Short mmCIF file of C-alpha atoms in Angstrom, two decimals:
data_model
loop_
_atom_site.label_atom_id
_atom_site.label_comp_id
_atom_site.label_asym_id
_atom_site.label_seq_id
_atom_site.Cartn_x
_atom_site.Cartn_y
_atom_site.Cartn_z
CA MET A 19 -13.01 141.65 47.62
CA GLU A 20 -12.88 140.54 51.12
CA THR A 21 -16.18 141.47 53.22
CA ALA A 22 -13.81 142.33 56.50
CA LEU A 23 -11.82 144.88 53.79
CA ALA A 24 -14.85 145.94 52.05
CA PRO A 25 -15.98 148.92 53.94
CA LEU A 26 -12.80 150.68 54.36
CA LEU A 27 -12.12 150.37 50.98
CA ILE A 28 -15.46 151.77 50.32
CA ALA A 29 -15.03 154.69 52.10
CA ILE A 30 -11.58 155.19 50.99
CA VAL A 31 -12.42 155.14 47.17
CA ALA A 32 -15.48 157.80 48.23
CA ALA A 33 -12.94 159.83 49.78
CA ALA A 34 -10.51 160.14 47.28
CA ALA A 35 -13.77 159.99 44.07
CA ALA A 36 -15.26 162.93 46.42
CA ALA A 37 -12.12 164.89 46.73
CA CYS A 38 -11.40 164.84 43.22
CA LEU A 39 -14.45 165.84 42.42
CA CYS A 40 -14.78 168.71 44.72
CA VAL A 41 -11.63 169.77 42.90
CA LEU A 42 -13.59 169.48 39.22
CA LEU A 43 -16.78 170.75 40.56
CA ARG A 44 -15.72 174.43 42.26
CA PRO A 45 -14.82 176.38 39.17
CA LEU A 46 -18.49 176.00 37.40
CA LEU A 47 -19.93 176.35 41.09
CA VAL A 48 -18.40 179.39 41.78
CA ARG A 49 -20.52 180.75 38.40
CA TYR A 50 -23.75 179.22 39.23
CA ALA A 51 -24.01 178.54 42.76
CA LEU A 52 -22.41 181.03 44.71
CA ALA A 53 -24.04 182.26 48.75
CA ARG A 54 -24.02 185.31 49.68
CA PRO A 55 -23.36 186.98 52.58
CA ASN A 56 -26.15 188.37 54.19
CA ALA A 57 -27.79 189.72 57.97
CA ARG A 58 -28.53 185.92 58.73
CA SER A 59 -25.10 183.72 56.99
CA SER A 60 -22.19 182.69 58.95
CA HIS A 61 -19.69 182.96 56.47
CA ARG A 62 -18.56 187.37 55.03
CA VAL A 63 -16.77 186.36 51.61
CA PRO A 64 -19.24 184.58 49.01
CA THR A 65 -18.84 180.81 48.69
CA PRO A 66 -19.87 178.46 46.47
CA GLN A 67 -21.95 175.61 47.24
CA GLY A 68 -23.12 172.35 46.11
CA GLY A 69 -20.36 170.28 47.23
CA GLY A 70 -22.87 167.51 48.09
CA ILE A 71 -22.89 166.60 44.73
CA ALA A 72 -19.48 165.41 44.84
CA VAL A 73 -20.24 164.17 48.44
CA LEU A 74 -22.80 161.87 47.10
CA ALA A 75 -21.20 161.28 43.77
CA GLY A 76 -18.16 159.92 45.36
CA ALA A 77 -20.35 157.77 48.09
CA PHE A 78 -22.68 156.08 44.93
CA LEU A 79 -19.91 155.42 42.97
CA ALA A 80 -17.80 153.72 45.69
CA LEU A 81 -21.84 152.12 46.79
CA GLY A 82 -21.52 150.75 43.02
CA LEU A 83 -18.35 149.52 43.10
CA ALA A 84 -19.74 147.50 45.64
CA VAL A 85 -22.08 146.39 44.83
CA LEU A 86 -20.67 145.19 41.83
CA LEU A 87 -17.91 143.63 44.18
CA VAL A 88 -19.21 141.80 46.71
CA PRO A 89 -21.98 139.01 47.47
CA MET A 90 -25.11 139.88 49.25
CA PRO A 91 -29.01 139.12 48.73
CA ALA A 92 -31.11 140.16 46.27
CA PRO A 93 -33.41 141.84 48.13
CA GLU A 94 -30.31 143.48 50.16
CA ARG A 95 -28.95 145.38 46.85
CA ASN A 96 -32.44 146.39 45.41
CA GLY A 97 -32.68 147.90 48.18
CA LEU A 98 -29.48 149.81 48.47
CA LEU A 99 -30.15 150.77 45.01
CA LEU A 100 -34.19 151.98 46.06
CA VAL A 101 -31.77 154.62 48.69
CA ALA A 102 -29.06 155.69 46.46
CA SER A 103 -32.30 156.79 43.70
CA ALA A 104 -34.12 158.29 46.34
CA ALA A 105 -31.40 159.96 48.05
CA THR A 106 -30.69 161.30 44.41
CA LEU A 107 -33.49 162.80 43.29
CA LEU A 108 -33.76 164.76 46.68
CA ALA A 109 -30.54 165.99 45.84
CA MET A 110 -32.16 167.31 42.66
CA VAL A 111 -34.70 168.60 44.77
CA GLY A 112 -31.59 170.83 47.00
CA ALA A 113 -30.44 171.51 44.16
CA TRP A 114 -33.05 173.41 42.27
CA ASP A 115 -34.09 175.10 46.10
CA ASP A 116 -29.56 176.43 46.27
CA ILE A 117 -30.33 178.15 42.99
CA ARG A 118 -34.06 179.07 42.98
CA PRO A 119 -35.69 178.57 46.74
CA LEU A 120 -38.34 176.89 46.44
CA PRO A 121 -42.02 177.67 49.13
CA ALA A 122 -41.67 175.63 51.98
CA SER A 123 -44.63 173.84 51.26
CA THR A 124 -43.26 172.09 47.95
CA ARG A 125 -40.44 171.44 49.79
CA LEU A 126 -42.10 169.50 52.11
CA ALA A 127 -43.96 167.52 49.93
CA LEU A 128 -41.17 166.48 48.19
CA GLN A 129 -38.85 165.63 50.93
CA ALA A 130 -41.89 163.32 52.43
CA ALA A 131 -41.98 161.66 49.30
CA CYS A 132 -38.28 160.60 49.34
CA VAL A 133 -38.60 159.57 52.87
CA GLY A 134 -41.94 157.57 52.23
CA LEU A 135 -40.10 155.89 48.98
CA VAL A 136 -37.25 154.88 51.29
CA LEU A 137 -39.55 154.05 54.36
CA PHE A 138 -42.28 151.53 52.39
CA TYR A 139 -39.93 150.11 49.55
CA ALA A 140 -36.56 149.79 51.19
CA SER A 141 -37.67 148.32 54.48
CA PRO A 142 -41.45 147.04 54.00
CA GLU A 143 -40.49 144.29 56.45
CA LEU A 144 -38.71 146.62 59.51
CA ARG A 145 -41.33 147.31 62.76
CA LEU A 146 -39.74 148.72 65.75
CA PHE A 147 -43.08 148.57 67.79
CA PRO A 148 -45.02 145.73 66.08
CA GLU A 149 -46.79 145.24 70.08
CA LEU A 150 -47.72 148.31 70.47
CA MET A 151 -49.53 150.04 67.65
CA PRO A 152 -50.39 148.90 64.61
CA LEU A 153 -48.23 149.25 61.38
CA ALA A 154 -50.40 152.39 60.04
CA ILE A 155 -49.81 154.27 62.62
CA GLU A 156 -46.04 153.73 62.69
CA ARG A 157 -45.34 154.10 59.60
CA ALA A 158 -46.82 157.58 60.00
CA LEU A 159 -44.53 157.96 62.67
CA ALA A 160 -41.69 156.91 61.15
CA LEU A 161 -42.41 159.44 57.89
CA LEU A 162 -42.62 162.45 60.01
CA ALA A 163 -39.35 161.51 61.80
CA GLY A 164 -37.83 161.20 58.44
CA VAL A 165 -38.78 164.31 57.67
CA TRP A 166 -38.12 165.67 60.45
CA PHE A 167 -34.43 164.43 60.57
CA VAL A 168 -33.98 165.44 57.11
CA ASN A 169 -34.82 168.77 57.56
CA LEU A 170 -32.37 168.93 60.84
CA VAL A 171 -29.75 168.21 59.05
CA ASN A 172 -29.90 170.84 56.92
CA PHE A 173 -30.74 173.56 59.38
CA ILE A 174 -27.61 171.90 61.53
CA ASP A 175 -25.22 172.60 58.55
CA GLY A 176 -24.91 176.20 59.37
CA ILE A 177 -20.90 176.79 59.79
CA ASP A 178 -18.19 175.07 58.48
CA TRP A 179 -17.13 171.91 59.63
CA ILE A 180 -20.13 170.82 61.44
CA THR A 181 -21.62 168.25 59.09
CA ILE A 182 -18.19 166.74 59.09
CA ALA A 183 -18.21 166.46 63.33
CA GLY A 184 -21.47 165.26 63.24
CA ILE A 185 -22.26 162.58 60.47
CA VAL A 186 -18.02 161.44 60.29
CA PRO A 187 -18.46 159.75 63.73
CA LEU A 188 -21.67 158.39 63.00
CA THR A 189 -21.48 156.57 59.75
CA ALA A 190 -18.33 155.27 60.81
CA ALA A 191 -19.69 153.94 63.56
CA LEU A 192 -22.39 152.41 61.58
CA ALA A 193 -20.37 150.54 59.24
CA LEU A 194 -17.87 149.05 62.10
CA ALA A 195 -20.72 148.18 63.84
CA GLY A 196 -21.47 145.77 60.37
CA LEU A 197 -18.66 144.34 60.33
CA TYR A 198 -19.96 142.47 64.12
CA GLY A 199 -22.54 142.37 63.29
CA ALA A 200 -24.99 145.10 65.17
CA LEU A 201 -25.99 145.79 61.69
CA ASP A 202 -27.06 144.02 58.00
CA PRO A 203 -23.70 144.52 55.87
CA ALA A 204 -25.18 146.34 53.21
CA SER A 205 -25.99 149.58 55.39
CA ALA A 206 -22.36 149.23 56.54
CA LEU A 207 -21.36 149.42 53.24
CA LEU A 208 -23.52 153.15 52.73
CA ALA A 209 -21.94 154.29 55.85
CA ALA A 210 -18.69 153.31 54.79
CA ALA A 211 -19.67 155.13 51.54
CA LEU A 212 -21.16 158.36 52.99
CA CYS A 213 -18.61 158.16 55.92
CA GLY A 214 -16.00 158.20 52.85
CA GLY A 215 -17.77 161.04 50.90
CA LEU A 216 -17.95 163.48 53.47
CA LEU A 217 -14.12 162.95 54.27
CA GLY A 218 -13.35 163.74 50.92
CA PHE A 219 -14.95 167.10 51.35
CA ALA A 220 -13.77 168.40 54.51
CA PRO A 221 -10.36 169.82 53.45
CA PHE A 222 -12.83 171.85 50.59
CA ASN A 223 -15.69 172.93 53.94
CA LYS A 224 -12.96 173.51 56.78
CA PRO A 225 -12.27 176.92 58.62
CA VAL A 226 -12.78 179.18 56.08
CA ALA A 227 -14.78 177.16 54.28
CA ARG A 228 -13.97 177.49 50.20
CA LEU A 229 -17.10 175.13 49.31
CA PHE A 230 -19.94 173.97 51.25
CA LEU A 231 -22.43 171.10 50.94
CA GLY A 232 -25.78 173.48 50.20
CA ASP A 233 -29.28 171.32 49.75
CA VAL A 234 -28.01 169.62 47.75
CA GLY A 235 -25.60 167.88 50.22
CA SER A 236 -27.49 168.04 53.16
CA LEU A 237 -30.82 166.82 52.29
CA PRO A 238 -30.13 163.38 50.60
CA ILE A 239 -27.52 163.07 53.58
CA GLY A 240 -30.26 163.58 56.23
CA LEU A 241 -32.19 160.88 54.34
CA LEU A 242 -29.51 158.31 54.12
CA THR A 243 -28.97 158.79 57.69
CA ALA A 244 -32.36 158.63 58.87
CA TYR A 245 -32.65 154.89 56.91
CA LEU A 246 -29.37 153.99 58.54
CA LEU A 247 -30.32 154.83 62.03
CA TYR A 248 -33.23 152.66 61.42
CA ARG A 249 -32.02 149.93 59.59
CA LEU A 250 -30.04 149.97 62.75
CA ALA A 251 -33.11 150.62 65.17
CA GLY A 252 -35.17 148.07 63.46
CA THR A 253 -32.06 145.23 64.63
CA GLY A 254 -33.21 146.37 68.46
CA ALA A 255 -30.76 148.81 68.82
CA LEU A 256 -33.10 150.92 69.66
CA THR A 257 -30.96 152.74 72.08
CA ALA A 258 -28.06 153.45 70.27
CA ALA A 259 -29.71 154.82 67.04
CA LEU A 260 -31.08 157.56 69.63
CA ILE A 261 -27.98 157.96 71.34
CA LEU A 262 -25.80 158.26 67.87
CA PRO A 263 -27.44 161.41 66.62
CA LEU A 264 -28.64 163.36 69.88
CA TYR A 265 -26.74 166.56 69.89
CA SER A 266 -28.53 167.32 66.24
CA ILE A 267 -32.23 166.33 67.23
CA ALA A 268 -31.39 168.36 70.05
CA ASP A 269 -29.72 171.22 69.18
CA ALA A 270 -32.56 171.56 66.24
CA THR A 271 -35.13 170.47 67.80
CA ILE A 272 -34.65 172.86 70.72
CA THR A 273 -34.57 176.05 68.74
CA LEU A 274 -37.23 174.98 66.66
CA LEU A 275 -39.56 174.78 69.71
CA ARG A 276 -38.19 177.83 70.72
CA ARG A 277 -39.14 179.67 67.62
CA LEU A 278 -42.53 178.56 67.45
CA ALA A 279 -42.88 179.67 71.34
CA ARG A 280 -41.89 183.42 69.95
CA ARG A 281 -44.48 182.85 66.73
CA GLU A 282 -41.61 183.16 64.49
CA LYS A 283 -41.32 181.59 60.38
CA VAL A 284 -39.69 178.74 61.09
CA TRP A 285 -39.23 178.46 57.68
CA GLU A 286 -37.10 181.08 57.48
CA ALA A 287 -33.28 181.44 57.98
CA HIS A 288 -32.09 182.96 61.56
CA ARG A 289 -29.10 182.26 63.66
CA SER A 290 -30.14 180.95 66.40
CA HIS A 291 -28.91 177.39 66.35
CA PHE A 292 -27.00 176.18 69.88
CA TYR A 293 -24.00 175.84 67.81
CA GLN A 294 -24.59 179.63 66.22
CA GLN A 295 -25.05 181.51 69.36
CA ALA A 296 -21.74 179.76 70.46
CA THR A 297 -19.87 181.31 67.69
CA VAL A 298 -21.64 184.39 69.23
CA ASN A 299 -20.68 183.97 72.43
CA GLY A 300 -16.72 183.57 72.42
CA PHE A 301 -16.24 180.14 70.58
CA SER A 302 -14.39 180.24 67.16
CA VAL A 303 -16.06 177.66 64.37
CA ARG A 304 -12.72 175.58 64.76
CA GLU A 305 -13.87 175.41 68.67
CA VAL A 306 -17.18 174.43 68.56
CA VAL A 307 -17.24 171.86 65.76
CA ALA A 308 -14.39 170.71 68.16
CA GLN A 309 -16.10 169.84 71.30
CA VAL A 310 -19.92 168.52 68.31
CA ALA A 311 -17.30 166.23 67.43
CA LEU A 312 -15.70 165.16 70.74
CA LEU A 313 -19.45 164.73 72.32
CA ASN A 314 -20.84 162.55 69.08
CA LEU A 315 -17.19 160.41 69.74
CA GLY A 316 -18.63 159.97 73.22
CA LEU A 317 -22.26 158.85 72.43
CA VAL A 318 -20.48 156.66 69.89
CA VAL A 319 -18.74 154.44 72.68
CA LEU A 320 -22.76 155.40 74.92
CA ALA A 321 -23.94 153.74 71.86
CA ALA A 322 -21.95 151.20 71.04
CA LEU A 323 -22.39 150.28 75.29
CA SER A 324 -25.72 150.23 74.74
CA ILE A 325 -25.68 147.34 72.49
CA ARG A 326 -23.59 145.32 73.98
CA VAL A 327 -24.99 145.50 77.63
CA SER A 328 -28.74 144.18 78.64
CA GLY A 329 -31.73 144.98 80.01
CA LEU A 330 -34.35 148.29 80.44
CA PRO A 331 -32.40 149.80 83.15
CA ALA A 332 -28.25 149.69 81.24
CA GLN A 333 -30.04 151.09 78.75
CA LEU A 334 -31.64 153.81 80.54
CA GLY A 335 -28.91 154.76 81.26
CA CYS A 336 -26.63 155.28 78.41
CA LEU A 337 -29.25 157.42 77.01
CA GLY A 338 -29.18 159.28 79.82
CA VAL A 339 -25.80 159.76 79.97
CA ALA A 340 -25.96 160.80 76.70
CA ILE A 341 -28.52 163.56 77.30
CA LEU A 342 -26.73 164.71 80.19
CA LEU A 343 -23.32 165.01 77.82
CA THR A 344 -25.89 166.82 75.19
CA ALA A 345 -27.63 169.34 77.68
CA ILE A 346 -24.25 170.03 79.69
CA LEU A 347 -21.88 171.23 75.70
CA LEU A 348 -25.78 173.01 74.86
CA ARG A 349 -25.74 175.03 77.91
CA ARG A 350 -22.38 175.77 77.70
CA PHE A 351 -22.60 176.77 73.65
CA SER A 352 -26.06 179.33 74.91
CA ARG A 353 -23.60 180.95 77.67
CA ARG A 354 -21.50 183.45 76.93
CA ARG A 355 -17.62 182.53 76.99
CA LEU A 356 -15.52 183.13 80.39
CA GLY A 357 -13.62 186.64 80.40
CA LEU A 358 -15.23 187.97 77.23
CA GLY A 359 -17.37 190.48 79.84
#
């Protein structure tokens, strides 16, 4: 397989496989994994969850073909297999939680174990701040960041298509980064596979969704995305790794801090994220996801620019513009739409 064409072919295979699996699995999920609406839900009719099974299966099928057909060093191949295994374990945790909710402490412990597996064994050579802090402290901070990212992707997956709007531009950008040498080829193939899997799922999740990801999908997608961003940061592109997921990080983190300040039980379901407020403030679901997608495309451009330019002022400039654009959208979502009183 031509190396330059590999990401595109892998994405196509993953999308086709995921779409087929969505069709095949949906009747089973309707029977055993139906999400019924409640006061804190964004949907109004019972909808099956578990589409993440199709996304992951399609992505890993395509990735398996890549491992077989694309020449790559043994350490990179083994790293991909380990990351896929950790994501599969986390998907099993999510599947259990979808069917019979786990205690928050148990859920966090299992998530930390999966993140640690990826952190300590899939990328043992990676250092982000070798001159600023000891390895143990850096690893501890990376573990906390990884667990938070796994959860924030789960938190953001609260309305139709929003995970598509957030993760597809990010993974497509990372797949392209591999072609230009800004990311290692193995990680670029993983990004392409995940992007394709989500694209195959997208028609079933478009508003009004016929299928949800469920925790079985959002948790491992968070893990895979965190791993890819960690690999990108390890190339020296830390600014780009911060910019690409900025909307999700900002929305989830600010919401968490607000809930902590109000002494709410942060592990319980709620409807206080900015994108959820937007649907109350007069924006349709399609308008919300369109604006999130548009912002994320802008963040991709800024991330690419931050990789191309050198010097701390230029890096901070790219990050500053990204923060400003994200803040504008968050503010827009938090205010009542004009003309609605």
